[in-house]
Amino acid sequence: FTAAVAQGKNTKLAVRVNDSSTLGWISRDAMYEINIANSPETFRIPLEELAIISKQESAKLSDVTQIVILTARSRTYSTIVLDEIRLE
């Protein structure tokens, strides 16, 4: 996918996938973090790394039901543009 901060300061995104057994499950140690800057950048994250959940079974890539994308809490706001998101 391609990502950029359209307005505001550079920020971090946390990304992961869930299957039907981990649907809605969110944990900081199960996220893949990337830094997003003002200039558009293309990111390619191996699905195997998005599915890893420490201390329990990993999400099944044949049963992806949710893509989780979170930003860090901040007192300043940023507008982030995401484009060309695809699972490969």
PDB file of N, CA and C in Angstrom:
ATOM      1  N   PHE A   1       0.837  -1.179   0.000  1.00  0.00           N
ATOM      2  CA  PHE A   1       0.000   0.000   0.000  1.00  0.00           C
ATOM      3  C   PHE A   1       0.879   1.238   0.000  1.00  0.00           C
ATOM      4  N   THR A   2       0.276   2.340  -0.371  1.00  0.00           N
ATOM      5  CA  THR A   2       0.971   3.626  -0.356  1.00  0.00           C
ATOM      6  C   THR A   2       0.373   4.456   0.777  1.00  0.00           C
ATOM      7  N   ALA A   3       1.226   5.153   1.507  1.00  0.00           N
ATOM      8  CA  ALA A   3       0.750   5.969   2.620  1.00  0.00           C
ATOM      9  C   ALA A   3       1.546   7.263   2.703  1.00  0.00           C
ATOM     10  N   ALA A   4       0.870   8.320   3.148  1.00  0.00           N
ATOM     11  CA  ALA A   4       1.516   9.611   3.367  1.00  0.00           C
ATOM     12  C   ALA A   4       0.684  10.422   4.349  1.00  0.00           C
ATOM     13  N   VAL A   5       1.342  11.303   5.068  1.00  0.00           N
ATOM     14  CA  VAL A   5       0.646  12.254   5.925  1.00  0.00           C
ATOM     15  C   VAL A   5       0.311  13.449   5.040  1.00  0.00           C
ATOM     16  N   ALA A   6      -0.971  13.704   4.839  1.00  0.00           N
ATOM     17  CA  ALA A   6      -1.409  14.807   3.981  1.00  0.00           C
ATOM     18  C   ALA A   6      -1.399  16.130   4.740  1.00  0.00           C
ATOM     19  N   GLN A   7      -1.643  16.050   6.030  1.00  0.00           N
ATOM     20  CA  GLN A   7      -1.676  17.264   6.847  1.00  0.00           C
ATOM     21  C   GLN A   7      -1.290  16.889   8.269  1.00  0.00           C
ATOM     22  N   GLY A   8      -0.392  17.648   8.863  1.00  0.00           N
ATOM     23  CA  GLY A   8       0.033  17.373  10.230  1.00  0.00           C
ATOM     24  C   GLY A   8       1.445  16.808  10.280  1.00  0.00           C
ATOM     25  N   LYS A   9       1.780  16.231  11.419  1.00  0.00           N
ATOM     26  CA  LYS A   9       3.127  15.712  11.656  1.00  0.00           C
ATOM     27  C   LYS A   9       3.233  14.251  11.248  1.00  0.00           C
ATOM     28  N   ASN A  10       4.468  13.812  10.996  1.00  0.00           N
ATOM     29  CA  ASN A  10       4.722  12.397  10.728  1.00  0.00           C
ATOM     30  C   ASN A  10       4.142  11.579  11.885  1.00  0.00           C
ATOM     31  N   THR A  11       3.722  10.364  11.586  1.00  0.00           N
ATOM     32  CA  THR A  11       3.087   9.537  12.606  1.00  0.00           C
ATOM     33  C   THR A  11       3.403   8.064  12.372  1.00  0.00           C
ATOM     34  N   LYS A  12       2.933   7.223  13.261  1.00  0.00           N
ATOM     35  CA  LYS A  12       3.104   5.773  13.131  1.00  0.00           C
ATOM     36  C   LYS A  12       1.747   5.130  12.894  1.00  0.00           C
ATOM     37  N   LEU A  13       1.757   4.077  12.090  1.00  0.00           N
ATOM     38  CA  LEU A  13       0.586   3.232  11.920  1.00  0.00           C
ATOM     39  C   LEU A  13       0.926   1.848  12.443  1.00  0.00           C
ATOM     40  N   ALA A  14      -0.040   1.198  13.039  1.00  0.00           N
ATOM     41  CA  ALA A  14       0.101  -0.188  13.452  1.00  0.00           C
ATOM     42  C   ALA A  14      -0.889  -0.999  12.616  1.00  0.00           C
ATOM     43  N   VAL A  15      -0.415  -2.105  12.045  1.00  0.00           N
ATOM     44  CA  VAL A  15      -1.229  -2.901  11.134  1.00  0.00           C
ATOM     45  C   VAL A  15      -1.180  -4.370  11.553  1.00  0.00           C
ATOM     46  N   ARG A  16      -2.313  -5.071  11.421  1.00  0.00           N
ATOM     47  CA  ARG A  16      -2.346  -6.518  11.613  1.00  0.00           C
ATOM     48  C   ARG A  16      -3.586  -7.072  10.915  1.00  0.00           C
ATOM     49  N   VAL A  17      -3.644  -8.385  10.758  1.00  0.00           N
ATOM     50  CA  VAL A  17      -4.839  -9.043  10.219  1.00  0.00           C
ATOM     51  C   VAL A  17      -5.377 -10.007  11.271  1.00  0.00           C
ATOM     52  N   ASN A  18      -6.686 -10.207  11.246  1.00  0.00           N
ATOM     53  CA  ASN A  18      -7.346 -11.169  12.125  1.00  0.00           C
ATOM     54  C   ASN A  18      -8.123 -12.168  11.283  1.00  0.00           C
ATOM     55  N   ASP A  19      -8.245 -13.381  11.798  1.00  0.00           N
ATOM     56  CA  ASP A  19      -9.124 -14.367  11.175  1.00  0.00           C
ATOM     57  C   ASP A  19     -10.379 -14.488  12.042  1.00  0.00           C
ATOM     58  N   SER A  20     -11.262 -15.419  11.724  1.00  0.00           N
ATOM     59  CA  SER A  20     -12.516 -15.516  12.475  1.00  0.00           C
ATOM     60  C   SER A  20     -12.300 -15.866  13.947  1.00  0.00           C
ATOM     61  N   SER A  21     -11.188 -16.513  14.285  1.00  0.00           N
ATOM     62  CA  SER A  21     -10.936 -16.862  15.691  1.00  0.00           C
ATOM     63  C   SER A  21     -10.310 -15.714  16.479  1.00  0.00           C
ATOM     64  N   THR A  22      -9.730 -14.734  15.795  1.00  0.00           N
ATOM     65  CA  THR A  22      -9.100 -13.602  16.487  1.00  0.00           C
ATOM     66  C   THR A  22      -9.812 -12.284  16.159  1.00  0.00           C
ATOM     67  N   LEU A  23     -10.985 -12.358  15.555  1.00  0.00           N
ATOM     68  CA  LEU A  23     -11.744 -11.177  15.143  1.00  0.00           C
ATOM     69  C   LEU A  23     -11.928 -10.207  16.304  1.00  0.00           C
ATOM     70  N   GLY A  24     -11.574  -8.956  16.087  1.00  0.00           N
ATOM     71  CA  GLY A  24     -11.710  -7.939  17.113  1.00  0.00           C
ATOM     72  C   GLY A  24     -10.572  -7.903  18.109  1.00  0.00           C
ATOM     73  N   TRP A  25      -9.643  -8.838  17.988  1.00  0.00           N
ATOM     74  CA  TRP A  25      -8.535  -8.936  18.932  1.00  0.00           C
ATOM     75  C   TRP A  25      -7.478  -7.901  18.584  1.00  0.00           C
ATOM     76  N   ILE A  26      -7.109  -7.081  19.528  1.00  0.00           N
ATOM     77  CA  ILE A  26      -6.103  -6.048  19.302  1.00  0.00           C
ATOM     78  C   ILE A  26      -5.132  -6.077  20.472  1.00  0.00           C
ATOM     79  N   SER A  27      -3.856  -6.149  20.165  1.00  0.00           N
ATOM     80  CA  SER A  27      -2.822  -6.107  21.192  1.00  0.00           C
ATOM     81  C   SER A  27      -1.595  -5.423  20.604  1.00  0.00           C
ATOM     82  N   ARG A  28      -0.986  -4.567  21.355  1.00  0.00           N
ATOM     83  CA  ARG A  28       0.168  -3.818  20.856  1.00  0.00           C
ATOM     84  C   ARG A  28       1.312  -4.739  20.411  1.00  0.00           C
ATOM     85  N   ASP A  29       1.502  -5.860  21.105  1.00  0.00           N
ATOM     86  CA  ASP A  29       2.608  -6.738  20.736  1.00  0.00           C
ATOM     87  C   ASP A  29       2.304  -7.573  19.490  1.00  0.00           C
ATOM     88  N   ALA A  30       1.095  -7.468  18.971  1.00  0.00           N
ATOM     89  CA  ALA A  30       0.724  -8.224  17.768  1.00  0.00           C
ATOM     90  C   ALA A  30       0.580  -7.318  16.551  1.00  0.00           C
ATOM     91  N   MET A  31       1.113  -6.126  16.627  1.00  0.00           N
ATOM     92  CA  MET A  31       1.001  -5.162  15.539  1.00  0.00           C
ATOM     93  C   MET A  31       2.329  -4.996  14.811  1.00  0.00           C
ATOM     94  N   TYR A  32       2.242  -4.700  13.531  1.00  0.00           N
ATOM     95  CA  TYR A  32       3.412  -4.388  12.718  1.00  0.00           C
ATOM     96  C   TYR A  32       3.406  -2.874  12.580  1.00  0.00           C
ATOM     97  N   GLU A  33       4.405  -2.182  13.109  1.00  0.00           N
ATOM     98  CA  GLU A  33       4.420  -0.720  13.104  1.00  0.00           C
ATOM     99  C   GLU A  33       5.264  -0.161  11.961  1.00  0.00           C
ATOM    100  N   ILE A  34       4.748   0.903  11.344  1.00  0.00           N
ATOM    101  CA  ILE A  34       5.489   1.599  10.287  1.00  0.00           C
ATOM    102  C   ILE A  34       5.393   3.099  10.526  1.00  0.00           C
ATOM    103  N   ASN A  35       6.407   3.825  10.096  1.00  0.00           N
ATOM    104  CA  ASN A  35       6.424   5.281  10.203  1.00  0.00           C
ATOM    105  C   ASN A  35       5.895   5.871   8.899  1.00  0.00           C
ATOM    106  N   ILE A  36       4.981   6.828   9.025  1.00  0.00           N
ATOM    107  CA  ILE A  36       4.382   7.494   7.873  1.00  0.00           C
ATOM    108  C   ILE A  36       4.868   8.937   7.841  1.00  0.00           C
ATOM    109  N   ALA A  37       5.419   9.351   6.701  1.00  0.00           N
ATOM    110  CA  ALA A  37       5.959  10.704   6.539  1.00  0.00           C
ATOM    111  C   ALA A  37       5.081  11.513   5.578  1.00  0.00           C
ATOM    112  N   ASN A  38       5.487  12.763   5.333  1.00  0.00           N
ATOM    113  CA  ASN A  38       4.721  13.653   4.457  1.00  0.00           C
ATOM    114  C   ASN A  38       4.774  13.257   2.991  1.00  0.00           C
ATOM    115  N   SER A  39       5.845  12.625   2.570  1.00  0.00           N
ATOM    116  CA  SER A  39       5.934  12.227   1.165  1.00  0.00           C
ATOM    117  C   SER A  39       5.406  10.797   1.007  1.00  0.00           C
ATOM    118  N   PRO A  40       4.647  10.528  -0.060  1.00  0.00           N
ATOM    119  CA  PRO A  40       4.091   9.184  -0.257  1.00  0.00           C
ATOM    120  C   PRO A  40       5.193   8.126  -0.338  1.00  0.00           C
ATOM    121  N   GLU A  41       4.942   7.011   0.313  1.00  0.00           N
ATOM    122  CA  GLU A  41       5.887   5.910   0.317  1.00  0.00           C
ATOM    123  C   GLU A  41       5.108   4.610   0.173  1.00  0.00           C
ATOM    124  N   THR A  42       5.678   3.675  -0.557  1.00  0.00           N
ATOM    125  CA  THR A  42       5.044   2.380  -0.746  1.00  0.00           C
ATOM    126  C   THR A  42       5.575   1.390   0.281  1.00  0.00           C
ATOM    127  N   PHE A  43       4.659   0.684   0.928  1.00  0.00           N
ATOM    128  CA  PHE A  43       5.012  -0.303   1.943  1.00  0.00           C
ATOM    129  C   PHE A  43       4.535  -1.672   1.493  1.00  0.00           C
ATOM    130  N   ARG A  44       5.362  -2.657   1.714  1.00  0.00           N
ATOM    131  CA  ARG A  44       4.990  -4.047   1.448  1.00  0.00           C
ATOM    132  C   ARG A  44       5.330  -4.840   2.702  1.00  0.00           C
ATOM    133  N   ILE A  45       4.296  -5.306   3.364  1.00  0.00           N
ATOM    134  CA  ILE A  45       4.474  -6.037   4.612  1.00  0.00           C
ATOM    135  C   ILE A  45       4.097  -7.494   4.357  1.00  0.00           C
ATOM    136  N   PRO A  46       4.993  -8.426   4.612  1.00  0.00           N
ATOM    137  CA  PRO A  46       4.657  -9.839   4.429  1.00  0.00           C
ATOM    138  C   PRO A  46       3.466 -10.237   5.306  1.00  0.00           C
ATOM    139  N   LEU A  47       2.462 -10.869   4.708  1.00  0.00           N
ATOM    140  CA  LEU A  47       1.274 -11.262   5.464  1.00  0.00           C
ATOM    141  C   LEU A  47       1.608 -12.130   6.663  1.00  0.00           C
ATOM    142  N   GLU A  48       2.628 -12.961   6.542  1.00  0.00           N
ATOM    143  CA  GLU A  48       3.002 -13.824   7.657  1.00  0.00           C
ATOM    144  C   GLU A  48       3.335 -13.005   8.895  1.00  0.00           C
ATOM    145  N   GLU A  49       3.917 -11.821   8.706  1.00  0.00           N
ATOM    146  CA  GLU A  49       4.276 -10.970   9.847  1.00  0.00           C
ATOM    147  C   GLU A  49       3.052 -10.284  10.438  1.00  0.00           C
ATOM    148  N   LEU A  50       2.027 -10.050   9.624  1.00  0.00           N
ATOM    149  CA  LEU A  50       0.804  -9.430  10.130  1.00  0.00           C
ATOM    150  C   LEU A  50      -0.044 -10.404  10.931  1.00  0.00           C
ATOM    151  N   ALA A  51       0.122 -11.686  10.690  1.00  0.00           N
ATOM    152  CA  ALA A  51      -0.728 -12.693  11.321  1.00  0.00           C
ATOM    153  C   ALA A  51      -0.176 -13.212  12.640  1.00  0.00           C
ATOM    154  N   ILE A  52       1.049 -12.855  12.977  1.00  0.00           N
ATOM    155  CA  ILE A  52       1.683 -13.382  14.191  1.00  0.00           C
ATOM    156  C   ILE A  52       1.057 -12.769  15.442  1.00  0.00           C
ATOM    157  N   ILE A  53       0.655 -13.636  16.335  1.00  0.00           N
ATOM    158  CA  ILE A  53       0.123 -13.207  17.624  1.00  0.00           C
ATOM    159  C   ILE A  53       0.962 -13.913  18.676  1.00  0.00           C
ATOM    160  N   SER A  54       1.685 -13.162  19.465  1.00  0.00           N
ATOM    161  CA  SER A  54       2.546 -13.801  20.460  1.00  0.00           C
ATOM    162  C   SER A  54       1.719 -14.515  21.515  1.00  0.00           C
ATOM    163  N   LYS A  55       2.259 -15.603  21.997  1.00  0.00           N
ATOM    164  CA  LYS A  55       1.677 -16.398  23.077  1.00  0.00           C
ATOM    165  C   LYS A  55       0.346 -17.060  22.718  1.00  0.00           C
ATOM    166  N   GLN A  56      -0.002 -17.122  21.445  1.00  0.00           N
ATOM    167  CA  GLN A  56      -1.168 -17.892  21.025  1.00  0.00           C
ATOM    168  C   GLN A  56      -1.033 -18.206  19.538  1.00  0.00           C
ATOM    169  N   GLU A  57      -1.950 -18.984  19.004  1.00  0.00           N
ATOM    170  CA  GLU A  57      -1.873 -19.361  17.598  1.00  0.00           C
ATOM    171  C   GLU A  57      -1.988 -18.139  16.706  1.00  0.00           C
ATOM    172  N   SER A  58      -1.246 -18.140  15.610  1.00  0.00           N
ATOM    173  CA  SER A  58      -1.311 -17.030  14.668  1.00  0.00           C
ATOM    174  C   SER A  58      -2.625 -17.072  13.904  1.00  0.00           C
ATOM    175  N   ALA A  59      -3.020 -15.924  13.367  1.00  0.00           N
ATOM    176  CA  ALA A  59      -4.213 -15.860  12.535  1.00  0.00           C
ATOM    177  C   ALA A  59      -3.985 -16.685  11.274  1.00  0.00           C
ATOM    178  N   LYS A  60      -5.035 -17.332  10.787  1.00  0.00           N
ATOM    179  CA  LYS A  60      -4.933 -18.146   9.570  1.00  0.00           C
ATOM    180  C   LYS A  60      -5.096 -17.247   8.348  1.00  0.00           C
ATOM    181  N   LEU A  61      -4.102 -17.225   7.489  1.00  0.00           N
ATOM    182  CA  LEU A  61      -4.130 -16.350   6.318  1.00  0.00           C
ATOM    183  C   LEU A  61      -5.187 -16.773   5.307  1.00  0.00           C
ATOM    184  N   SER A  62      -5.649 -18.013   5.364  1.00  0.00           N
ATOM    185  CA  SER A  62      -6.710 -18.462   4.466  1.00  0.00           C
ATOM    186  C   SER A  62      -8.092 -18.021   4.952  1.00  0.00           C
ATOM    187  N   ASP A  63      -8.149 -17.366   6.123  1.00  0.00           N
ATOM    188  CA  ASP A  63      -9.416 -16.975   6.740  1.00  0.00           C
ATOM    189  C   ASP A  63      -9.369 -15.523   7.237  1.00  0.00           C
ATOM    190  N   VAL A  64      -8.724 -14.637   6.498  1.00  0.00           N
ATOM    191  CA  VAL A  64      -8.625 -13.234   6.914  1.00  0.00           C
ATOM    192  C   VAL A  64     -10.014 -12.598   6.880  1.00  0.00           C
ATOM    193  N   THR A  65     -10.457 -12.076   8.024  1.00  0.00           N
ATOM    194  CA  THR A  65     -11.774 -11.443   8.114  1.00  0.00           C
ATOM    195  C   THR A  65     -11.693  -9.975   8.519  1.00  0.00           C
ATOM    196  N   GLN A  66     -10.509  -9.527   8.921  1.00  0.00           N
ATOM    197  CA  GLN A  66     -10.378  -8.146   9.390  1.00  0.00           C
ATOM    198  C   GLN A  66      -8.957  -7.658   9.184  1.00  0.00           C
ATOM    199  N   ILE A  67      -8.844  -6.430   8.680  1.00  0.00           N
ATOM    200  CA  ILE A  67      -7.559  -5.738   8.609  1.00  0.00           C
ATOM    201  C   ILE A  67      -7.644  -4.605   9.627  1.00  0.00           C
ATOM    202  N   VAL A  68      -6.715  -4.582  10.567  1.00  0.00           N
ATOM    203  CA  VAL A  68      -6.717  -3.570  11.628  1.00  0.00           C
ATOM    204  C   VAL A  68      -5.613  -2.559  11.329  1.00  0.00           C
ATOM    205  N   ILE A  69      -5.997  -1.278  11.256  1.00  0.00           N
ATOM    206  CA  ILE A  69      -5.035  -0.190  11.044  1.00  0.00           C
ATOM    207  C   ILE A  69      -5.289   0.841  12.131  1.00  0.00           C
ATOM    208  N   LEU A  70      -4.300   1.063  12.981  1.00  0.00           N
ATOM    209  CA  LEU A  70      -4.429   1.996  14.102  1.00  0.00           C
ATOM    210  C   LEU A  70      -3.342   3.058  14.033  1.00  0.00           C
ATOM    211  N   THR A  71      -3.623   4.202  14.621  1.00  0.00           N
ATOM    212  CA  THR A  71      -2.610   5.243  14.763  1.00  0.00           C
ATOM    213  C   THR A  71      -2.343   5.434  16.247  1.00  0.00           C
ATOM    214  N   ALA A  72      -1.192   5.993  16.535  1.00  0.00           N
ATOM    215  CA  ALA A  72      -0.831   6.268  17.928  1.00  0.00           C
ATOM    216  C   ALA A  72      -1.685   7.411  18.466  1.00  0.00           C
ATOM    217  N   ARG A  73      -1.999   7.341  19.752  1.00  0.00           N
ATOM    218  CA  ARG A  73      -2.717   8.467  20.370  1.00  0.00           C
ATOM    219  C   ARG A  73      -1.802   9.668  20.413  1.00  0.00           C
ATOM    220  N   SER A  74      -2.363  10.807  20.072  1.00  0.00           N
ATOM    221  CA  SER A  74      -1.564  12.023  20.047  1.00  0.00           C
ATOM    222  C   SER A  74      -2.458  13.212  20.319  1.00  0.00           C
ATOM    223  N   ARG A  75      -1.880  14.243  20.856  1.00  0.00           N
ATOM    224  CA  ARG A  75      -2.642  15.472  21.097  1.00  0.00           C
ATOM    225  C   ARG A  75      -2.707  16.326  19.830  1.00  0.00           C
ATOM    226  N   THR A  76      -1.888  15.995  18.854  1.00  0.00           N
ATOM    227  CA  THR A  76      -1.945  16.679  17.569  1.00  0.00           C
ATOM    228  C   THR A  76      -2.536  15.728  16.538  1.00  0.00           C
ATOM    229  N   TYR A  77      -3.264  16.269  15.588  1.00  0.00           N
ATOM    230  CA  TYR A  77      -3.927  15.452  14.591  1.00  0.00           C
ATOM    231  C   TYR A  77      -3.162  15.458  13.281  1.00  0.00           C
ATOM    232  N   SER A  78      -3.252  14.346  12.583  1.00  0.00           N
ATOM    233  CA  SER A  78      -2.668  14.216  11.255  1.00  0.00           C
ATOM    234  C   SER A  78      -3.700  13.582  10.341  1.00  0.00           C
ATOM    235  N   THR A  79      -3.707  14.008   9.089  1.00  0.00           N
ATOM    236  CA  THR A  79      -4.545  13.376   8.078  1.00  0.00           C
ATOM    237  C   THR A  79      -3.646  12.453   7.282  1.00  0.00           C
ATOM    238  N   ILE A  80      -4.016  11.168   7.242  1.00  0.00           N
ATOM    239  CA  ILE A  80      -3.211  10.166   6.569  1.00  0.00           C
ATOM    240  C   ILE A  80      -3.949   9.659   5.344  1.00  0.00           C
ATOM    241  N   VAL A  81      -3.259   9.580   4.224  1.00  0.00           N
ATOM    242  CA  VAL A  81      -3.848   9.060   2.996  1.00  0.00           C
ATOM    243  C   VAL A  81      -3.284   7.662   2.753  1.00  0.00           C
ATOM    244  N   LEU A  82      -4.178   6.680   2.634  1.00  0.00           N
ATOM    245  CA  LEU A  82      -3.802   5.302   2.307  1.00  0.00           C
ATOM    246  C   LEU A  82      -4.371   4.976   0.935  1.00  0.00           C
ATOM    247  N   ASP A  83      -3.580   4.354   0.100  1.00  0.00           N
ATOM    248  CA  ASP A  83      -4.014   4.036  -1.258  1.00  0.00           C
ATOM    249  C   ASP A  83      -3.437   2.684  -1.672  1.00  0.00           C
ATOM    250  N   GLU A  84      -4.077   2.065  -2.611  1.00  0.00           N
ATOM    251  CA  GLU A  84      -3.605   0.819  -3.210  1.00  0.00           C
ATOM    252  C   GLU A  84      -3.375  -0.280  -2.176  1.00  0.00           C
ATOM    253  N   ILE A  85      -4.318  -0.446  -1.263  1.00  0.00           N
ATOM    254  CA  ILE A  85      -4.201  -1.502  -0.250  1.00  0.00           C
ATOM    255  C   ILE A  85      -4.627  -2.825  -0.878  1.00  0.00           C
ATOM    256  N   ARG A  86      -3.796  -3.829  -0.755  1.00  0.00           N
ATOM    257  CA  ARG A  86      -4.146  -5.156  -1.270  1.00  0.00           C
ATOM    258  C   ARG A  86      -3.417  -6.230  -0.480  1.00  0.00           C
ATOM    259  N   LEU A  87      -4.037  -7.365  -0.401  1.00  0.00           N
ATOM    260  CA  LEU A  87      -3.448  -8.514   0.258  1.00  0.00           C
ATOM    261  C   LEU A  87      -2.849  -9.416  -0.810  1.00  0.00           C
ATOM    262  N   GLU A  88      -1.606  -9.764  -0.651  1.00  0.00           N
ATOM    263  CA  GLU A  88      -0.923 -10.630  -1.627  1.00  0.00           C
ATOM    264  C   GLU A  88      -0.232 -11.761  -0.914  1.00  0.00           C
TER     265      GLU A  88
END
